[in-house]
CSV table of C-alpha atoms and ligand atoms in Angstrom, one decimal:
chain,number,residue,atom,x,y,z
A,1,MET,CA,-180.9,-7.9,-89.3
A,2,GLN,CA,-181.6,-4.5,-87.6
A,3,GLU,CA,-185.0,-5.6,-86.7
A,4,GLN,CA,-183.6,-8.7,-85.5
A,5,LEU,CA,-181.4,-7.2,-82.9
A,6,ALA,CA,-183.6,-4.9,-82.0
A,7,ASN,CA,-186.3,-7.5,-81.3
A,8,ILE,CA,-184.0,-9.1,-79.1
A,9,LEU,CA,-183.6,-6.5,-76.9
A,10,THR,CA,-186.5,-4.9,-76.9
A,11,GLU,CA,-188.3,-8.7,-75.7
A,12,ALA,CA,-184.7,-10.0,-73.2
A,13,THR,CA,-185.3,-6.2,-71.3
A,14,ALA,CA,-189.1,-6.7,-71.0
A,15,ALA,CA,-188.8,-10.1,-69.4
A,16,ALA,CA,-185.2,-9.5,-67.8
A,17,PRO,CA,-187.2,-7.7,-64.1
A,18,ALA,CA,-189.8,-10.6,-64.0
A,19,ILE,CA,-186.8,-13.1,-63.3
A,20,ALA,CA,-186.2,-14.0,-60.0
A,21,ALA,CA,-184.6,-16.6,-59.3
A,22,ARG,CA,-180.8,-18.2,-60.8
A,23,PRO,CA,-182.4,-21.6,-62.5
A,24,GLU,CA,-184.5,-19.4,-64.4
A,25,PHE,CA,-182.0,-15.7,-65.2
A,26,GLU,CA,-179.9,-19.2,-66.2
A,27,ALA,CA,-182.4,-19.9,-69.1
A,28,PHE,CA,-183.5,-16.2,-70.1
A,29,LYS,CA,-179.0,-15.3,-70.4
A,30,ALA,CA,-178.9,-18.9,-72.7
A,31,ARG,CA,-182.1,-19.0,-74.7
A,32,ILE,CA,-180.1,-14.9,-75.7
A,33,ALA,CA,-176.6,-15.7,-75.7
A,34,GLY,CA,-176.3,-19.5,-75.1
A,35,PRO,CA,-175.4,-21.9,-78.4
A,36,ASN,CA,-179.2,-21.7,-79.8
A,37,GLY,CA,-179.8,-18.2,-78.6
A,38,THR,CA,-181.3,-16.2,-80.7
A,39,LEU,CA,-177.5,-13.5,-80.4
A,40,THR,CA,-175.7,-16.3,-81.0
A,41,ALA,CA,-177.9,-16.8,-84.6
A,42,ALA,CA,-177.9,-13.1,-85.0
A,43,MET,CA,-174.0,-13.6,-84.5
A,44,LYS,CA,-173.9,-16.5,-86.9
A,45,ALA,CA,-175.6,-14.8,-89.7
A,46,MET,CA,-173.5,-11.9,-89.5
A,47,ALA,CA,-171.6,-14.0,-92.1
A,48,ALA,CA,-174.4,-12.9,-94.8
A,49,VAL,CA,-174.4,-9.9,-94.7
A,50,PRO,CA,-173.7,-7.8,-97.9
A,51,LYS,CA,-169.5,-5.8,-97.4
A,52,GLU,CA,-171.3,-2.7,-97.9
A,53,GLU,CA,-173.3,-3.7,-94.7
A,54,LYS,CA,-171.3,-4.6,-92.7
A,55,PRO,CA,-169.4,-1.5,-90.7
A,56,ALA,CA,-172.4,-0.5,-89.3
A,57,ALA,CA,-174.0,-4.3,-88.5
A,58,GLY,CA,-171.7,-4.6,-86.9
A,59,LYS,CA,-172.2,-1.7,-84.6
A,60,LEU,CA,-175.3,-2.0,-84.3
A,61,LEU,CA,-174.0,-5.8,-82.6
A,62,ASN,CA,-171.4,-5.0,-81.0
A,63,GLN,CA,-174.3,-2.0,-79.1
A,64,THR,CA,-176.8,-5.0,-78.8
A,65,LYS,CA,-174.4,-7.8,-77.2
A,66,GLY,CA,-173.1,-4.1,-74.3
A,67,ALA,CA,-176.5,-3.7,-73.8
A,68,LEU,CA,-177.5,-7.3,-73.4
A,69,GLU,CA,-174.6,-7.6,-71.0
A,70,LYS,CA,-175.7,-4.9,-69.3
A,71,LEU,CA,-179.5,-6.4,-68.7
A,72,PHE,CA,-177.4,-9.5,-67.0
A,73,ALA,CA,-175.3,-7.9,-64.9
A,74,GLU,CA,-177.3,-6.3,-63.6
A,75,THR,CA,-180.7,-9.1,-63.2
A,76,LEU,CA,-178.3,-11.1,-62.2
A,77,ALA,CA,-177.4,-8.5,-58.8
A,78,ARG,CA,-180.5,-7.8,-58.1
A,79,ILE,CA,-181.0,-11.9,-58.1
A,80,GLU,CA,-178.2,-11.7,-55.2
A,81,GLN,CA,-180.1,-8.8,-52.7
A,82,SER,CA,-182.7,-11.0,-52.6
A,83,GLU,CA,-181.4,-14.3,-51.9
A,84,ILE,CA,-179.7,-12.0,-49.2
A,85,ALA,CA,-182.4,-11.1,-47.4
A,86,ALA,CA,-183.6,-14.0,-47.9
A,87,ARG,CA,-181.0,-15.7,-45.9
A,88,LEU,CA,-180.7,-12.6,-43.3
A,89,GLY,CA,-184.9,-12.6,-43.1
A,90,PRO,CA,-186.7,-10.2,-41.7
A,91,ALA,CA,-185.5,-6.7,-41.1
A,92,ILE,CA,-183.5,-5.1,-38.5
A,93,ASP,CA,-184.5,-3.0,-36.1
A,94,PRO,CA,-180.5,-0.8,-35.3
A,95,THR,CA,-181.9,0.6,-32.5
A,96,LEU,CA,-182.2,-2.7,-30.6
A,97,PRO,CA,-179.2,-2.4,-27.8
A,98,SER,CA,-176.6,-5.4,-28.8
A,99,PRO,CA,-177.2,-8.3,-26.8
A,100,ASP,CA,-173.7,-8.9,-26.6
A,101,ASP,CA,-172.9,-5.3,-25.0
A,102,PHE,CA,-173.0,-3.6,-21.9
A,103,ALA,CA,-174.4,-6.8,-19.6
A,104,GLY,CA,-175.1,-5.7,-16.3
A,105,SER,CA,-173.8,-8.2,-13.1
A,106,LEU,CA,-174.6,-7.3,-9.5
A,107,HIS,CA,-173.1,-4.5,-7.3
A,108,PRO,CA,-170.4,-5.6,-4.5
A,109,LEU,CA,-172.1,-4.5,-2.0
A,110,THR,CA,-174.8,-7.2,-2.7
A,111,GLN,CA,-173.3,-9.6,-3.8
A,112,VAL,CA,-171.9,-9.5,-0.8
A,113,ARG,CA,-175.4,-9.3,1.0
A,114,GLU,CA,-176.3,-12.8,-0.4
A,115,GLU,CA,-172.3,-14.7,0.6
A,116,VAL,CA,-172.8,-13.4,3.9
A,117,VAL,CA,-176.8,-14.7,4.2
A,118,GLY,CA,-176.2,-17.9,2.4
A,119,VAL,CA,-174.1,-18.8,5.1
A,120,PHE,CA,-176.6,-18.0,7.9
A,121,ARG,CA,-179.3,-19.7,6.0
A,122,LYS,CA,-176.8,-23.1,5.7
A,123,LEU,CA,-176.5,-21.8,9.9
A,124,GLY,CA,-181.1,-22.4,10.2
A,125,PHE,CA,-181.0,-19.1,9.3
A,126,THR,CA,-184.3,-17.4,7.2
A,127,VAL,CA,-184.6,-13.5,5.3
A,128,ALA,CA,-186.6,-11.3,7.9
A,129,GLU,CA,-187.7,-7.7,7.0
A,130,GLY,CA,-188.9,-4.2,8.1
A,131,PRO,CA,-189.2,-0.9,7.0
A,132,GLU,CA,-186.6,2.1,6.7
A,133,ILE,CA,-189.0,4.4,7.8
A,134,GLU,CA,-189.0,3.4,11.4
A,135,SER,CA,-190.8,4.7,13.9
A,136,GLU,CA,-188.9,5.8,17.3
A,137,TRP,CA,-191.2,2.8,19.2
A,138,TYR,CA,-189.2,0.1,16.8
A,139,CYS,CA,-185.7,1.8,16.7
A,140,PHE,CA,-185.6,2.7,20.1
A,141,ASP,CA,-187.5,2.5,22.7
A,142,ALA,CA,-188.7,-1.4,22.7
A,143,LEU,CA,-184.9,-2.1,22.3
A,144,ASN,CA,-184.1,-0.8,25.6
A,145,THR,CA,-182.7,1.9,24.3
A,146,PRO,CA,-183.6,5.7,26.9
A,147,ASP,CA,-184.8,9.5,25.9
A,148,SER,CA,-181.2,9.4,27.0
A,149,HIS,CA,-178.7,7.5,24.5
A,150,PRO,CA,-176.9,9.2,22.7
A,151,ALA,CA,-178.1,7.8,19.2
A,152,ARG,CA,-181.5,9.3,19.7
A,153,ASP,CA,-179.4,12.9,19.7
A,154,MET,CA,-181.4,14.2,16.3
A,155,GLN,CA,-176.7,14.4,16.0
A,156,ASP,CA,-177.2,11.5,14.9
A,157,THR,CA,-180.1,10.4,14.1
A,158,LEU,CA,-182.6,11.6,10.7
A,159,PHE,CA,-185.4,12.5,12.4
A,160,MET,CA,-188.7,12.2,9.5
A,161,PRO,CA,-189.7,16.0,9.5
A,162,ARG,CA,-193.1,16.8,12.0
A,163,GLU,CA,-196.3,16.9,9.7
A,164,THR,CA,-195.3,13.0,8.8
A,165,ARG,CA,-196.2,12.0,13.0
A,166,CYS,CA,-198.4,9.1,13.1
A,167,ALA,CA,-201.6,11.0,14.7
A,168,ASP,CA,-202.7,7.7,16.0
A,169,ALA,CA,-199.9,6.5,17.7
A,170,THR,CA,-201.2,4.1,21.1
A,171,LYS,CA,-197.4,3.6,22.4
A,172,LYS,CA,-195.3,6.4,23.7
A,173,GLY,CA,-192.5,7.0,20.5
A,174,ASP,CA,-194.3,4.7,18.5
A,175,GLU,CA,-195.7,9.4,16.7
A,176,ALA,CA,-192.2,10.3,16.1
A,177,TYR,CA,-190.4,9.0,12.4
A,178,VAL,CA,-186.8,8.6,12.2
A,179,LEU,CA,-184.6,6.7,8.9
A,180,ARG,CA,-183.6,3.7,10.9
A,181,SER,CA,-179.7,4.1,12.5
A,182,HIS,CA,-179.7,-0.3,12.2
A,183,THR,CA,-181.4,-3.5,11.6
A,184,SER,CA,-182.4,-4.3,15.0
A,185,SER,CA,-186.1,-2.8,15.1
A,186,VAL,CA,-186.7,-5.6,12.5
A,187,GLN,CA,-185.5,-7.7,16.0
A,188,ILE,CA,-188.4,-6.0,17.4
A,189,ARG,CA,-190.5,-6.6,15.0
A,190,THR,CA,-189.6,-9.9,14.0
A,191,MET,CA,-190.7,-10.4,17.6
A,192,LEU,CA,-194.3,-9.4,17.5
A,193,LYS,CA,-195.4,-11.1,14.8
A,194,GLN,CA,-193.7,-14.2,15.6
A,195,GLN,CA,-193.2,-16.5,18.5
A,196,PRO,CA,-190.1,-18.2,19.2
A,197,PRO,CA,-188.4,-20.0,18.0
A,198,ILE,CA,-186.7,-17.3,16.4
A,199,ARG,CA,-183.6,-17.9,14.1
A,200,ILE,CA,-183.7,-14.3,11.7
A,201,ILE,CA,-180.7,-12.8,9.9
A,202,ALA,CA,-182.2,-8.8,8.3
A,203,PRO,CA,-179.6,-6.9,5.4
A,204,GLY,CA,-181.0,-3.7,5.6
A,205,ARG,CA,-180.1,-0.5,4.7
A,206,CYS,CA,-179.3,2.3,6.9
A,207,PHE,CA,-179.3,6.0,7.6
A,208,ARG,CA,-177.3,8.8,10.3
A,209,ARG,CA,-176.1,11.7,9.8
A,210,ASP,CA,-172.7,10.6,9.4
A,211,THR,CA,-170.5,13.7,7.4
A,212,VAL,CA,-169.3,11.3,4.1
A,213,ASP,CA,-164.8,10.5,4.9
A,214,ALA,CA,-163.9,7.1,3.5
A,215,THR,CA,-165.2,5.3,6.7
A,216,HIS,CA,-168.5,6.6,6.7
A,217,SER,CA,-171.7,7.8,4.6
A,218,ALA,CA,-174.6,8.7,5.0
A,219,ASN,CA,-177.1,6.3,3.4
A,220,PHE,CA,-175.0,2.1,4.6
A,221,HIS,CA,-176.3,-1.2,5.3
A,222,GLN,CA,-176.1,-3.2,7.8
A,223,ILE,CA,-177.5,-7.0,8.4
A,224,GLU,CA,-178.8,-8.0,12.1
A,225,GLY,CA,-179.6,-12.0,13.3
A,226,LEU,CA,-181.8,-13.2,16.2
A,227,TRP,CA,-181.6,-16.1,17.6
A,228,VAL,CA,-184.5,-17.8,20.2
A,229,ASP,CA,-184.7,-20.3,22.2
A,230,LYS,CA,-184.4,-21.9,24.7
A,231,GLN,CA,-181.3,-21.5,26.6
A,232,VAL,CA,-179.4,-19.8,24.2
A,233,THR,CA,-176.1,-19.2,26.0
A,234,LEU,CA,-172.7,-17.3,24.5
A,235,ARG,CA,-171.7,-20.5,23.8
A,236,ASP,CA,-174.3,-20.4,21.2
A,237,LEU,CA,-173.1,-16.6,20.1
A,238,LYS,CA,-169.8,-17.7,19.8
A,239,SER,CA,-169.8,-21.0,18.0
A,240,VAL,CA,-172.4,-19.0,15.2
A,241,LEU,CA,-169.6,-16.9,15.1
A,242,ASP,CA,-167.0,-18.3,14.3
A,243,ALA,CA,-168.3,-20.8,11.4
A,244,PHE,CA,-169.5,-17.6,10.3
A,245,VAL,CA,-165.8,-16.1,10.2
A,246,ARG,CA,-164.8,-19.1,8.5
A,247,GLU,CA,-167.5,-19.2,6.3
A,248,MET,CA,-166.1,-16.1,5.0
A,249,PHE,CA,-162.8,-15.2,5.3
A,250,GLY,CA,-161.8,-18.4,5.2
A,251,ALA,CA,-159.6,-21.5,7.0
A,252,GLY,CA,-157.4,-19.6,10.3
A,253,THR,CA,-159.6,-16.8,10.9
A,254,GLU,CA,-159.9,-16.1,14.6
A,255,ILE,CA,-162.4,-14.3,16.0
A,256,ARG,CA,-162.3,-12.3,19.8
A,257,LEU,CA,-165.3,-10.8,21.8
A,258,ARG,CA,-164.6,-7.8,23.6
A,259,PRO,CA,-166.8,-6.6,26.8
A,260,SER,CA,-169.4,-3.7,25.0
A,261,PHE,CA,-171.9,-2.5,26.2
A,262,PHE,CA,-175.9,-2.0,24.0
A,263,PRO,CA,-178.9,-1.4,25.6
A,264,PHE,CA,-180.6,-4.5,24.0
A,265,THR,CA,-177.9,-7.0,25.0
A,266,GLU,CA,-176.3,-8.0,28.0
A,267,PRO,CA,-173.6,-8.7,28.3
A,268,SER,CA,-173.0,-6.9,25.3
A,269,PHE,CA,-169.7,-7.1,22.6
A,270,GLU,CA,-168.0,-6.0,20.1
A,271,MET,CA,-166.8,-9.2,18.1
A,272,ASP,CA,-163.1,-8.7,16.4
A,273,LEU,CA,-161.3,-11.4,13.6
A,274,LYS,CA,-157.7,-11.9,12.8
A,275,SER,CA,-157.3,-13.9,9.6
A,276,PRO,CA,-154.2,-15.2,8.0
A,277,ASN,CA,-156.0,-14.7,4.6
A,278,LEU,CA,-156.3,-10.6,4.7
A,279,GLY,CA,-153.2,-9.7,2.8
A,280,ARG,CA,-151.7,-6.3,5.0
A,281,LEU,CA,-154.5,-6.9,7.6
A,282,SER,CA,-153.5,-10.4,8.3
A,283,ASP,CA,-151.0,-9.6,11.7
A,284,ARG,CA,-154.0,-7.2,13.5
A,285,TRP,CA,-157.5,-7.2,15.3
A,286,LEU,CA,-160.1,-5.3,13.0
A,287,GLU,CA,-163.3,-4.6,14.6
A,288,VAL,CA,-166.7,-6.2,12.7
A,289,MET,CA,-169.9,-5.6,14.4
A,290,GLY,CA,-172.1,-5.6,18.2
A,291,CYS,CA,-173.4,-8.7,19.2
A,292,GLY,CA,-174.5,-10.1,23.3
A,293,LEU,CA,-177.0,-12.2,24.2
A,294,VAL,CA,-180.7,-10.5,24.3
A,295,ASP,CA,-181.1,-8.3,27.2
A,296,PRO,CA,-184.4,-9.8,29.3
A,297,LYS,CA,-186.1,-5.7,29.0
A,298,VAL,CA,-186.9,-6.4,25.5
A,299,PHE,CA,-188.8,-9.7,25.9
A,300,GLU,CA,-190.5,-8.0,28.2
A,301,ASN,CA,-191.0,-5.4,25.6
A,302,VAL,CA,-192.5,-7.8,23.2
A,303,GLY,CA,-194.6,-9.5,25.4
A,304,TYR,CA,-192.5,-12.8,25.9
A,305,ASP,CA,-191.6,-14.3,29.6
A,306,PRO,CA,-188.0,-13.8,30.2
A,307,GLU,CA,-188.0,-17.0,31.9
A,308,GLN,CA,-188.9,-19.1,29.1
A,309,TRP,CA,-186.5,-17.5,27.0
A,310,THR,CA,-183.2,-16.4,25.6
A,311,GLY,CA,-181.5,-15.1,22.6
A,312,LEU,CA,-178.5,-13.8,21.0
A,313,ALA,CA,-178.2,-10.4,18.6
A,314,PHE,CA,-175.5,-9.0,16.1
A,315,GLY,CA,-175.8,-6.6,14.5
A,316,MET,CA,-172.4,-6.1,11.7
A,317,GLY,CA,-172.5,-3.4,9.2
A,318,LEU,CA,-172.3,-4.9,5.0
A,319,GLU,CA,-170.0,-1.7,3.7
A,320,ARG,CA,-167.2,-3.4,6.5
A,321,ILE,CA,-167.1,-6.6,5.8
A,322,ALA,CA,-167.0,-5.9,2.0
A,323,MET,CA,-164.2,-4.0,2.1
A,324,LEU,CA,-161.9,-6.3,4.5
A,325,LEU,CA,-163.1,-8.6,2.6
A,326,HIS,CA,-161.7,-7.1,-0.9
A,327,GLY,CA,-159.3,-4.6,0.4
A,328,ILE,CA,-161.6,-2.1,-0.7
A,329,ASP,CA,-160.4,1.8,0.7
A,330,ASP,CA,-162.4,4.0,0.6
A,331,ILE,CA,-166.5,3.6,1.5
A,332,ARG,CA,-167.2,5.7,-1.3
A,333,HIS,CA,-166.5,3.3,-4.2
A,334,PHE,CA,-169.8,1.7,-3.6
A,335,TYR,CA,-171.8,4.3,-4.2
A,336,ALA,CA,-170.2,6.4,-6.6
A,337,ASN,CA,-171.3,4.2,-10.0
A,338,ASP,CA,-168.0,4.7,-11.4
A,339,LEU,CA,-167.7,1.5,-14.3
A,340,ARG,CA,-163.7,1.2,-13.5
A,341,PHE,CA,-164.8,0.1,-9.6
A,342,LEU,CA,-168.4,-2.1,-10.5
A,343,ARG,CA,-165.6,-3.9,-13.1
A,344,GLN,CA,-163.9,-5.7,-10.8
A,345,PHE,CA,-166.9,-8.0,-9.8
A,346,ALA,CA,-168.3,-8.8,-12.6
B,401,LIG,N1,-177.9,-2.6,16.3
B,401,LIG,C1,-176.5,-1.8,16.6
B,401,LIG,C2,-175.8,-1.1,16.2
B,401,LIG,O1,-176.1,-0.3,15.1
B,401,LIG,C3,-175.5,-3.8,16.6
B,401,LIG,C4,-176.2,-4.6,17.1
B,401,LIG,C5,-177.2,-5.6,17.1
B,401,LIG,C6,-175.9,-4.9,18.9
B,401,LIG,C7,-177.7,-6.1,17.8
B,401,LIG,C8,-175.9,-5.5,19.2
B,401,LIG,C9,-176.8,-6.1,18.5
B,401,LIG,O2,-174.6,-0.5,16.1
């Protein structure tokens, strides 16, 4: 009896590690503890054990049973583990960021820029670009801005250090570099590159020596517009701007052109808008952009015949548009990278 029980345990212990799946495990268990199993047979054989040997044999039987039960449980647990692993697939990398977390979104200024560009695209404008580090000629001279103009003052425009000056400049003003103070330089770049008709919109970053406060930033964005063709008139300017504000600020939005001055447009205007959709600001005229008809001097500077070509131009601050549209009261919110602000536009 003793030998019989010892053999059952030894054999079972030797066979268990090779069992990899549930059906095999069930068969293994049945061979031992099933109705015709080896352990079951040993239990039945107890009846034939002489009375005086019974206590010792019974104790051994119980020990063997306990050891086998433990073996069965361990083997089953091992099989379950490998079943789970098979279901999960290859090992995962816990250092990878979760795909559900930190979903980014476009910056509110990017969103509004895309919206503005989208409106002008519908009106037949295409997007043009120019460099942010610009020569004085593109930024001022070509735009008919005289040396004495206050915008060219070191107090207003950021000049690049002397060492970065262009040595082989051919035009006066082309040797000094500035951080462009407006996107109007893209007007010049575009007109020098192509012949009319031209209908472009130029969004981009601009720089001024402004002290940062709620409405000023040394680094801001503008969107420039230029349309050159035969017989472009003030009526075209007004209708383009009208269509723009209605698309952007909703039905019922009106515009007003106030006489103003820019060296590169004649006549020049400030465009104000009034919109019933702007809450607290609905009852007042809001200054939004500079505009006008292209000054003939500018056409001469790029080699266009001012007798033949006419044009309209406008430039607006992107931050200003975004602030009005979303009721934002401080320009610094755009640059603070505060998620509490940014998530409101996600
Ligand atoms: N460049 C001008 C500014 O920065 C805006 C403007 C653009 C005015 C085009 C007229 C025409 O203030």
